[in-house]
PDB file of C-alpha atoms in Angstrom:
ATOM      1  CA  UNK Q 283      89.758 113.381  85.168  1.00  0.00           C
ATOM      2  CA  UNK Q 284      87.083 114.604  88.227  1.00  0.00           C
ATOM      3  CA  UNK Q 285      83.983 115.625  87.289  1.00  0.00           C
ATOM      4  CA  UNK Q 286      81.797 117.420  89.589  1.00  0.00           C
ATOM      5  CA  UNK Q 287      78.433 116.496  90.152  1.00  0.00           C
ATOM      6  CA  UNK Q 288      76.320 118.561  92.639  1.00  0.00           C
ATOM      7  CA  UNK Q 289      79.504 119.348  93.618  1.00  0.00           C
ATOM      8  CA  UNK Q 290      80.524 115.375  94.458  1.00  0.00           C
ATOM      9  CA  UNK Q 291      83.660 114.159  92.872  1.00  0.00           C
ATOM     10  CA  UNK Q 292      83.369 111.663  90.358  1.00  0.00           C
ATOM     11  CA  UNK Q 293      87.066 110.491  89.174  1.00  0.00           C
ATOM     12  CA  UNK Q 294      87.880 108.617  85.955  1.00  0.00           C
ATOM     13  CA  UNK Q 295      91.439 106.719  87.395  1.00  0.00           C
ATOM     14  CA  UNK Q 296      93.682 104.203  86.053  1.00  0.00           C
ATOM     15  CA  UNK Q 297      93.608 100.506  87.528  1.00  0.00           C
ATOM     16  CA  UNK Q 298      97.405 101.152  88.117  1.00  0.00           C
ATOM     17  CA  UNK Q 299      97.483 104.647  89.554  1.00  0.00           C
ATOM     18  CA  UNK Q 300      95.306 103.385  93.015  1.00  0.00           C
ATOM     19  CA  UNK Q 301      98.027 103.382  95.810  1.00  0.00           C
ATOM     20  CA  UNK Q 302      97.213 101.164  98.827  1.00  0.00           C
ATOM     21  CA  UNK Q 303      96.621 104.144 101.158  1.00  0.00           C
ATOM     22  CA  UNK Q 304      93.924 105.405  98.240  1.00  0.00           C
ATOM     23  CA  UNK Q 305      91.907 102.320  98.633  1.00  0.00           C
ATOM     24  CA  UNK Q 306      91.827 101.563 101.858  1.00  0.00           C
ATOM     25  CA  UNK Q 307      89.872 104.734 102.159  1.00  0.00           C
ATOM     26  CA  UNK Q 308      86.545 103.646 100.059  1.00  0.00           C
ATOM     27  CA  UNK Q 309      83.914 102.725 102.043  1.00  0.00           C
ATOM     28  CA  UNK Q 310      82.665 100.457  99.014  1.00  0.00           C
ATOM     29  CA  UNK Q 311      84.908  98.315  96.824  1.00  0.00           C
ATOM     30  CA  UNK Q 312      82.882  96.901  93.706  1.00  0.00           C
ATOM     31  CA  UNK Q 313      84.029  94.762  90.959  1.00  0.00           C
ATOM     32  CA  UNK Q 314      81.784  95.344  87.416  1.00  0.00           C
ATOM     33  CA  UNK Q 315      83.164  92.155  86.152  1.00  0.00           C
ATOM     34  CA  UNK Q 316      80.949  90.316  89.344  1.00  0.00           C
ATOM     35  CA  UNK Q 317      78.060  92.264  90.043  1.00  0.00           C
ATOM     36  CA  UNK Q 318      76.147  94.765  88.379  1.00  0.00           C
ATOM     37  CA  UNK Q 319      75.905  98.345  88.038  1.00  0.00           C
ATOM     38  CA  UNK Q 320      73.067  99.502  90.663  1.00  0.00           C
ATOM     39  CA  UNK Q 321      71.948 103.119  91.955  1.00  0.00           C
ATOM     40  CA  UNK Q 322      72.100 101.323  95.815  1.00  0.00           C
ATOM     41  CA  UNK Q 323      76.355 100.744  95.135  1.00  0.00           C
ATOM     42  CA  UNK Q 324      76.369 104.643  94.999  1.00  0.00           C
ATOM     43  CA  UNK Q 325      76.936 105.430  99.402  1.00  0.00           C
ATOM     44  CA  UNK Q 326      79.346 107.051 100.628  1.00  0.00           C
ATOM     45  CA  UNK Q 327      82.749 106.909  99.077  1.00  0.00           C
ATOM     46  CA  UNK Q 328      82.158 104.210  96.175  1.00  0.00           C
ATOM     47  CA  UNK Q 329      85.363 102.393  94.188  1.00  0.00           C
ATOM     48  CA  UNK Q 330      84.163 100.613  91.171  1.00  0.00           C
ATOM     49  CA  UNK Q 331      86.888  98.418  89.556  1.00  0.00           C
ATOM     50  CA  UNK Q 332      86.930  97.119  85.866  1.00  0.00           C
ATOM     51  CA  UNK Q 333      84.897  99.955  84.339  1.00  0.00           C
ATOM     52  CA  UNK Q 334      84.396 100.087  80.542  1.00  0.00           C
ATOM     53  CA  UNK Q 335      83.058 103.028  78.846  1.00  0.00           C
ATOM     54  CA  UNK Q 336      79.422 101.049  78.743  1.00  0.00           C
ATOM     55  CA  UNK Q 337      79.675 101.123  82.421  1.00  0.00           C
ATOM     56  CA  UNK Q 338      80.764 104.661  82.847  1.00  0.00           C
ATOM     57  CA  UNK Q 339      77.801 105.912  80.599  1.00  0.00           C
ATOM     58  CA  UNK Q 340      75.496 103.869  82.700  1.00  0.00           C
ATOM     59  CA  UNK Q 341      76.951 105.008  86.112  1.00  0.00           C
ATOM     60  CA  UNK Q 342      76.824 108.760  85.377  1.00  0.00           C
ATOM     61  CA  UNK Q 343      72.791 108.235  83.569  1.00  0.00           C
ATOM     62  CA  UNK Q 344      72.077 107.059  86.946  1.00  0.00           C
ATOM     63  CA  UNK Q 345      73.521 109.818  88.452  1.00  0.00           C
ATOM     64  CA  UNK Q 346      71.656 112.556  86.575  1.00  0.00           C
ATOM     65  CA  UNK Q 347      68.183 111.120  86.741  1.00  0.00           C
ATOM     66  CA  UNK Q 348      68.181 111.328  90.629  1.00  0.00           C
ATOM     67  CA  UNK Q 349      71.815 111.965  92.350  1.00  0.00           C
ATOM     68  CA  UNK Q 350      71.805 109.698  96.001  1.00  0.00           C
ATOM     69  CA  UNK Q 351      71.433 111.806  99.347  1.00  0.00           C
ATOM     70  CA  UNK Q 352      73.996 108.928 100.652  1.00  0.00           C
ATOM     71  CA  UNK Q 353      76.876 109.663  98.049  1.00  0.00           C
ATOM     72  CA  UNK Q 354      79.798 111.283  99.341  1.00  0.00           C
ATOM     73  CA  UNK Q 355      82.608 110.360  95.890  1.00  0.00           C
ATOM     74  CA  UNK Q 356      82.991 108.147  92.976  1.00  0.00           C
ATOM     75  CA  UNK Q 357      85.935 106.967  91.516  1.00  0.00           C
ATOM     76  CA  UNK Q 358      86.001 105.059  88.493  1.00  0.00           C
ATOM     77  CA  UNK Q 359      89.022 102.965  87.534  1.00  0.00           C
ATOM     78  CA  UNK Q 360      89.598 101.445  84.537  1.00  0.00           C
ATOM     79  CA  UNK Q 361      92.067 100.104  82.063  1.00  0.00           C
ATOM     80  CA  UNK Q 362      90.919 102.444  79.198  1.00  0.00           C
ATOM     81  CA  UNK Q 363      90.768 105.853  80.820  1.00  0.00           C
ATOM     82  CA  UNK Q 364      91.598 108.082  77.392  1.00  0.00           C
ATOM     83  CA  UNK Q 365      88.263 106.141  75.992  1.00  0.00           C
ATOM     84  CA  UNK Q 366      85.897 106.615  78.485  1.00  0.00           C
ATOM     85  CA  UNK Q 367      86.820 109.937  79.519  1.00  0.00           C
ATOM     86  CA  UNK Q 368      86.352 110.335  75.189  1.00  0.00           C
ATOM     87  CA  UNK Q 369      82.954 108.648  75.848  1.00  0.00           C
ATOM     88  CA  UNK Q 370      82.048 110.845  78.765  1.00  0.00           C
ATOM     89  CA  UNK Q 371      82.923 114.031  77.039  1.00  0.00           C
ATOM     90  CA  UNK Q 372      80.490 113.106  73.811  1.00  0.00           C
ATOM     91  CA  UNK Q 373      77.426 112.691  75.862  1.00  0.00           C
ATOM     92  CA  UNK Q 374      77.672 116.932  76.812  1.00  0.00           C
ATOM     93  CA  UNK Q 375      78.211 120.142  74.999  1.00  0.00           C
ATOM     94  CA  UNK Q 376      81.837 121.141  76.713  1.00  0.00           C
ATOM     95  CA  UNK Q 377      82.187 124.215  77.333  1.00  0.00           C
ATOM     96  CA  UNK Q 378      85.830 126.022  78.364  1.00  0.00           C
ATOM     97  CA  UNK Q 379      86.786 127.599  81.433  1.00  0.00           C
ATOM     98  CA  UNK Q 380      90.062 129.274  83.044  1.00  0.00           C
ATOM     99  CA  UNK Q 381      90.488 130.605  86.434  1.00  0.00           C
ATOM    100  CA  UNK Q 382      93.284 130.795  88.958  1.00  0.00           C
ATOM    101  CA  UNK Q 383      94.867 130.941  92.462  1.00  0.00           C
ATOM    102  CA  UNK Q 384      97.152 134.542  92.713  1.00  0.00           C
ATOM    103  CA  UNK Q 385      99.445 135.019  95.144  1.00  0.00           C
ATOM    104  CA  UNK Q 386     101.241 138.211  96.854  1.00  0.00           C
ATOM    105  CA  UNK Q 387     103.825 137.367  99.481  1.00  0.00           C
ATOM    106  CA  UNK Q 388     102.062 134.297 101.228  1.00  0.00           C
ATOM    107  CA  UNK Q 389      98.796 134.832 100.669  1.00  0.00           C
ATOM    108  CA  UNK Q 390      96.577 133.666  98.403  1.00  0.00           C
ATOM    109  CA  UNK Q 391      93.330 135.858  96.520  1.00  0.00           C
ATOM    110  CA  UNK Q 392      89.906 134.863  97.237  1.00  0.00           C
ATOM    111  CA  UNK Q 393      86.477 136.172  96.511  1.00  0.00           C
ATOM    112  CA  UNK Q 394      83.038 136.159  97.923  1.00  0.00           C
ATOM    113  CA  UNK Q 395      80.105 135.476  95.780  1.00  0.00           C
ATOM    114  CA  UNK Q 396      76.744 134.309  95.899  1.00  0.00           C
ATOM    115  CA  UNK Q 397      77.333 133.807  99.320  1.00  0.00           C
ATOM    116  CA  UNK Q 398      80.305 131.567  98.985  1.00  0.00           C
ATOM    117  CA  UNK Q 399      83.833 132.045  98.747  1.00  0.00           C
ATOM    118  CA  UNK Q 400      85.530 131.256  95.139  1.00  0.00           C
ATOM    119  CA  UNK Q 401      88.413 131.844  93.120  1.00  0.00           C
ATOM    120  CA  UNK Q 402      88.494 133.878  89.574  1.00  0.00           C
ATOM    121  CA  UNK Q 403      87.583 132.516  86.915  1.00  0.00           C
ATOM    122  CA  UNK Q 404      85.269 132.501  83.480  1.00  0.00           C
ATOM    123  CA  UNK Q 405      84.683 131.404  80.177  1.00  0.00           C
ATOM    124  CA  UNK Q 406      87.142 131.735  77.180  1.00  0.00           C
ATOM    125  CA  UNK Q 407      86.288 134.201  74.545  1.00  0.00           C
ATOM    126  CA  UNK Q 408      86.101 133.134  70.581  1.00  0.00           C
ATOM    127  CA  UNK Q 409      89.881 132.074  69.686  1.00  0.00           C
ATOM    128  CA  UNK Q 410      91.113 132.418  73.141  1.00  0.00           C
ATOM    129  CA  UNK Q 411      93.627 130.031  75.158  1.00  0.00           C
ATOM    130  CA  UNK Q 412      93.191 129.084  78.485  1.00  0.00           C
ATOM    131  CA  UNK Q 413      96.084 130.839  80.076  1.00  0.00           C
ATOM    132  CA  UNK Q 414      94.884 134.287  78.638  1.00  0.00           C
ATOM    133  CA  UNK Q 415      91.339 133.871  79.669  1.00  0.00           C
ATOM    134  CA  UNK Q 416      92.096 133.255  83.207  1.00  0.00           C
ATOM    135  CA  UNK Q 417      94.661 136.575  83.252  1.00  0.00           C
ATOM    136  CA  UNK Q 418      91.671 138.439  81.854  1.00  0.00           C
ATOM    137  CA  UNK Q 419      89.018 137.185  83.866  1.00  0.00           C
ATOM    138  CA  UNK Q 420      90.677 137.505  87.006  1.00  0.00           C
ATOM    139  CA  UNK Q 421      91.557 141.317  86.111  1.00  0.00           C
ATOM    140  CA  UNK Q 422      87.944 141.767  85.232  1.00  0.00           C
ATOM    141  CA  UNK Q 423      86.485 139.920  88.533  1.00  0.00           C
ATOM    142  CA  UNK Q 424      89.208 141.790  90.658  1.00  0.00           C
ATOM    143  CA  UNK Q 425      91.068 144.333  89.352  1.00  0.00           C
ATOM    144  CA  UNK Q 426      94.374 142.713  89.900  1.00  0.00           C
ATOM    145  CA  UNK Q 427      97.134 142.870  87.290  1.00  0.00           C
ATOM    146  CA  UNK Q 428      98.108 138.902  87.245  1.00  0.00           C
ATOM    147  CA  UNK Q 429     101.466 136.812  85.898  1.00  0.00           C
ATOM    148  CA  UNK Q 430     100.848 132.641  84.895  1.00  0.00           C
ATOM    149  CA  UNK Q 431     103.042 130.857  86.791  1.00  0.00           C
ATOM    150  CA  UNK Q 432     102.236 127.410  86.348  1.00  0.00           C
ATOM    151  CA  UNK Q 433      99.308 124.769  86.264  1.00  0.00           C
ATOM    152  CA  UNK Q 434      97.519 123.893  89.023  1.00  0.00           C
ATOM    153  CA  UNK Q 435      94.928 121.181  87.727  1.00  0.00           C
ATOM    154  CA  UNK Q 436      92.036 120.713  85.459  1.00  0.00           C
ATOM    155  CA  UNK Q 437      88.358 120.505  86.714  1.00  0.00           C
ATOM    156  CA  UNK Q 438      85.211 119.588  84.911  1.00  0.00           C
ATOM    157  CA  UNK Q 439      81.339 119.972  86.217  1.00  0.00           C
ATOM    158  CA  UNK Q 440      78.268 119.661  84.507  1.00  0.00           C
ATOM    159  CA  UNK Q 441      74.647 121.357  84.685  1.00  0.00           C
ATOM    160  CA  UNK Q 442      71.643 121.799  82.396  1.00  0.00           C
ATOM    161  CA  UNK Q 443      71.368 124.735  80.082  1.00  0.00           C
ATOM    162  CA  UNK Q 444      68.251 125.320  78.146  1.00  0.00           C
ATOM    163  CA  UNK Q 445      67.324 121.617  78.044  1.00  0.00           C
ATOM    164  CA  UNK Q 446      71.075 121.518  76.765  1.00  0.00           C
ATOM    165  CA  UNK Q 447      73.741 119.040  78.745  1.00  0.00           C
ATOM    166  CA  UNK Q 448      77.044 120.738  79.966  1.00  0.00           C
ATOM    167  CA  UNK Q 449      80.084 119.792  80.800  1.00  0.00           C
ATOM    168  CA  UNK Q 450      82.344 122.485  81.960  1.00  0.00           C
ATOM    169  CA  UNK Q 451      86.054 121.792  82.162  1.00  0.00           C
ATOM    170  CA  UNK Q 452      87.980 124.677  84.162  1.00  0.00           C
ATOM    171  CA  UNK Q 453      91.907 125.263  83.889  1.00  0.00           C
ATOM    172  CA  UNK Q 454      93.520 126.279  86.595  1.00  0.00           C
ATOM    173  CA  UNK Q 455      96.607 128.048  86.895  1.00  0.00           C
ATOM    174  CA  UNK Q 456      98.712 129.850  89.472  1.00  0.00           C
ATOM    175  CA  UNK Q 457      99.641 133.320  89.549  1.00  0.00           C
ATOM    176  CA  UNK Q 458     102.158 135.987  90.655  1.00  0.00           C
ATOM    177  CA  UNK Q 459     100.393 139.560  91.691  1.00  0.00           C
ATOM    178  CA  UNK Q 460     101.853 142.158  89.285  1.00  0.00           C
ATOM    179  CA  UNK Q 461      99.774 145.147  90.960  1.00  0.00           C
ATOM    180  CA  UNK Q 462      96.570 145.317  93.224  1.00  0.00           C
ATOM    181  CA  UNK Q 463      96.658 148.661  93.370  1.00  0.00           C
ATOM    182  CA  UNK Q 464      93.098 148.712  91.681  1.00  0.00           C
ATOM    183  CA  UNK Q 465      91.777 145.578  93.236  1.00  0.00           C
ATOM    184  CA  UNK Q 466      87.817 146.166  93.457  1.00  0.00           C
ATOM    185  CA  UNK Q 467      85.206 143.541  93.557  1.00  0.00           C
ATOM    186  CA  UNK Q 468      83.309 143.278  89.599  1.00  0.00           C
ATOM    187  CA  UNK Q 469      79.663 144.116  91.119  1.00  0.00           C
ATOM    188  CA  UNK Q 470      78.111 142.061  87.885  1.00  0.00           C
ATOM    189  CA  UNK Q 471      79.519 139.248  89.073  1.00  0.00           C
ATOM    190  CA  UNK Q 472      77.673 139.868  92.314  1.00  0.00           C
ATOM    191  CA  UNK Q 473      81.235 139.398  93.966  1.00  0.00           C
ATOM    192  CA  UNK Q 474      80.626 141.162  97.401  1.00  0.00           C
ATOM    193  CA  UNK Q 475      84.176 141.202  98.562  1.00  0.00           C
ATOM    194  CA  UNK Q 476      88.264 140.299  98.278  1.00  0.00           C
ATOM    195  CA  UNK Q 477      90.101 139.330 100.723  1.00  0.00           C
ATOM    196  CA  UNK Q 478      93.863 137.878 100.666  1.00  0.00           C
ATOM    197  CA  UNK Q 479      94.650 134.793 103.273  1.00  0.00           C
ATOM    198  CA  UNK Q 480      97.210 132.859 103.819  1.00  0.00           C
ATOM    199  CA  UNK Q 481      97.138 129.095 102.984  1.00  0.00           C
ATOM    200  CA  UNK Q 482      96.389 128.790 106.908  1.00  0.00           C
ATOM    201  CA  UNK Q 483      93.914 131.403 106.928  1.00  0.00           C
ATOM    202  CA  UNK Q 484      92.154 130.158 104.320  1.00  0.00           C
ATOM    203  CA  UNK Q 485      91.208 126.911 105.795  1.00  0.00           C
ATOM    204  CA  UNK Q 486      88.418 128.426 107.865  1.00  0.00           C
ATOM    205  CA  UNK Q 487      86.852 129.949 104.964  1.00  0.00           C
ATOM    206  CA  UNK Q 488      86.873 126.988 102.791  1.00  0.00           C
ATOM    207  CA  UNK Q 489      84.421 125.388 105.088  1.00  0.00           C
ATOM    208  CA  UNK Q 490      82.237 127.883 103.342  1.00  0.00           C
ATOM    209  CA  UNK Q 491      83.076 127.017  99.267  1.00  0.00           C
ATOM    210  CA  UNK Q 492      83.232 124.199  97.001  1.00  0.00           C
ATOM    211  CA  UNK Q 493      84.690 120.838  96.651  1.00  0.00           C
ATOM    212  CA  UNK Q 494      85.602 121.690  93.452  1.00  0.00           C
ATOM    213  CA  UNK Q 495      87.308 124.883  94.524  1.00  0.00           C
ATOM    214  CA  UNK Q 496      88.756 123.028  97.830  1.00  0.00           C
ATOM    215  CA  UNK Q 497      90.134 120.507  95.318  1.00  0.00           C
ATOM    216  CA  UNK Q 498      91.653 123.186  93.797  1.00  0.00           C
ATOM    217  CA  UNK Q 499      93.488 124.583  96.503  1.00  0.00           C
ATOM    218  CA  UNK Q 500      94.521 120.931  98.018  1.00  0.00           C
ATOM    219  CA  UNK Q 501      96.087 120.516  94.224  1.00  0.00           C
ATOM    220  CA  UNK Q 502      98.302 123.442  94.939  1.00  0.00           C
ATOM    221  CA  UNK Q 503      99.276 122.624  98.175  1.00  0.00           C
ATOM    222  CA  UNK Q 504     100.353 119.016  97.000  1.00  0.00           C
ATOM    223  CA  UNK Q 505     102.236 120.988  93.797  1.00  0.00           C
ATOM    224  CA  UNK Q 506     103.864 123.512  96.504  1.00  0.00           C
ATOM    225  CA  UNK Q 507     104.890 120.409  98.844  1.00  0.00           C
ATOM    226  CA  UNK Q 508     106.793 118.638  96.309  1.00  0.00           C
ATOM    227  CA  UNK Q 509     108.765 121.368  95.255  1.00  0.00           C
ATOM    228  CA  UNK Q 510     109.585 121.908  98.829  1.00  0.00           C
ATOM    229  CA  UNK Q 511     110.932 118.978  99.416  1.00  0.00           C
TER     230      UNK Q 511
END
């Protein structure tokens, strides 16, 4: 599970998933079974081993009461990951998201809005599934007939609505273009423009997005890499 936080990754790992070349990375190792949980542990890219759902609540309270200028990541890994990602979920209101990556030929769909570029996507309507939000949004948002292919990843990122705590999870799914014939940016959406780049095109733009959304994209690349080789 990765949760987005100002848009800062915080992952919810298991002990056993961490590879060698993973944790080598972390600037900051901490075990919660010798020292405890403070708001100065949280610089740069932060590892906290032994976490228990107590200690998750606690880590992401001190998040939202004042996130730190010197955070860069947080991973969390624990031995219990279906509880405390349970426990995370019951402290927000979750609220359901699709969106997706479509692709004609060898490039990929992306849209500029709000001054940053994104990827399709919205919330699910009453009795909806995932799979047919995310072919309806990204019709609505662009114009472009879409096919599900497969599943990219899953995101989740929270913000404050009328006093109310959110947690919004986001499927992700990869498409085939049927027809952009009618591709035109959804003005309501204050979506300025489309554009189609190639994975290698793409990079440059990126630098102007989201982790979340560059997380995204690295998820398909990985997906695309494996069945390459």
């Amino acid at each position: 599970m990765i949760i987005f936080f100002d848009d800062r990754p915080f992952r919810i790992v298991r002990t056993n998933e961490l590879t060698t070349a993973e944790t080598s990375a972390f600037d900051h190792i901490v075990d919660l079974r010798l020292e405890k949980l403070q708001k100065s542990m949280f610089t740069g890219h932060v590892l906290f081993l032994n976490v228990t759902s107590t200690s998750a609540i606690q880590a992401i309270s001190l998040l939202e009461k004042e996130l730190p200028k010197e955070m860069l990541s947080v991973t969390l890994a624990t031995r219990e990951k279906a509880e405390v990602e349970d426990k995370v979920k019951s402290m927000y209101k979750v609220i359901k998201a699709a969106g997706g990556v479509v692709v004609k030929g060898d490039k990929w769909l992306f849209m500029f809005r709000r001054k940053k570029w994104d990827l399709p996507k919205g919330k699910l309507d009453k009795g909806e599934n995932s799979k047919k939000a995310a072919v309806r949004e990204i019709e609505e948002e662009t114009g472009v007939k879409a096919l599900v292919r497969d599943k990219i990843c899953t995101t989740w990122h929270t913000y404050t609505m009328n006093n109310n705590r959110i947690l919004k999870r986001t499927k992700w799914y990869l498409f085939d273009c049927l027809d952009d014939s009618n591709m035109q940016p959804q003005a309501e959406e204050q979506i300025e423009k489309l554009e189609w780049y190639s994975p290698t095109e793409a990079k440059s733009i990126l630098i102007n997005s989201f982790s979340s959304i560059r997380y995204v994209v690295d998820s398909l690349k990985k997906i695309q890499n494996l069945k390459e080789q």
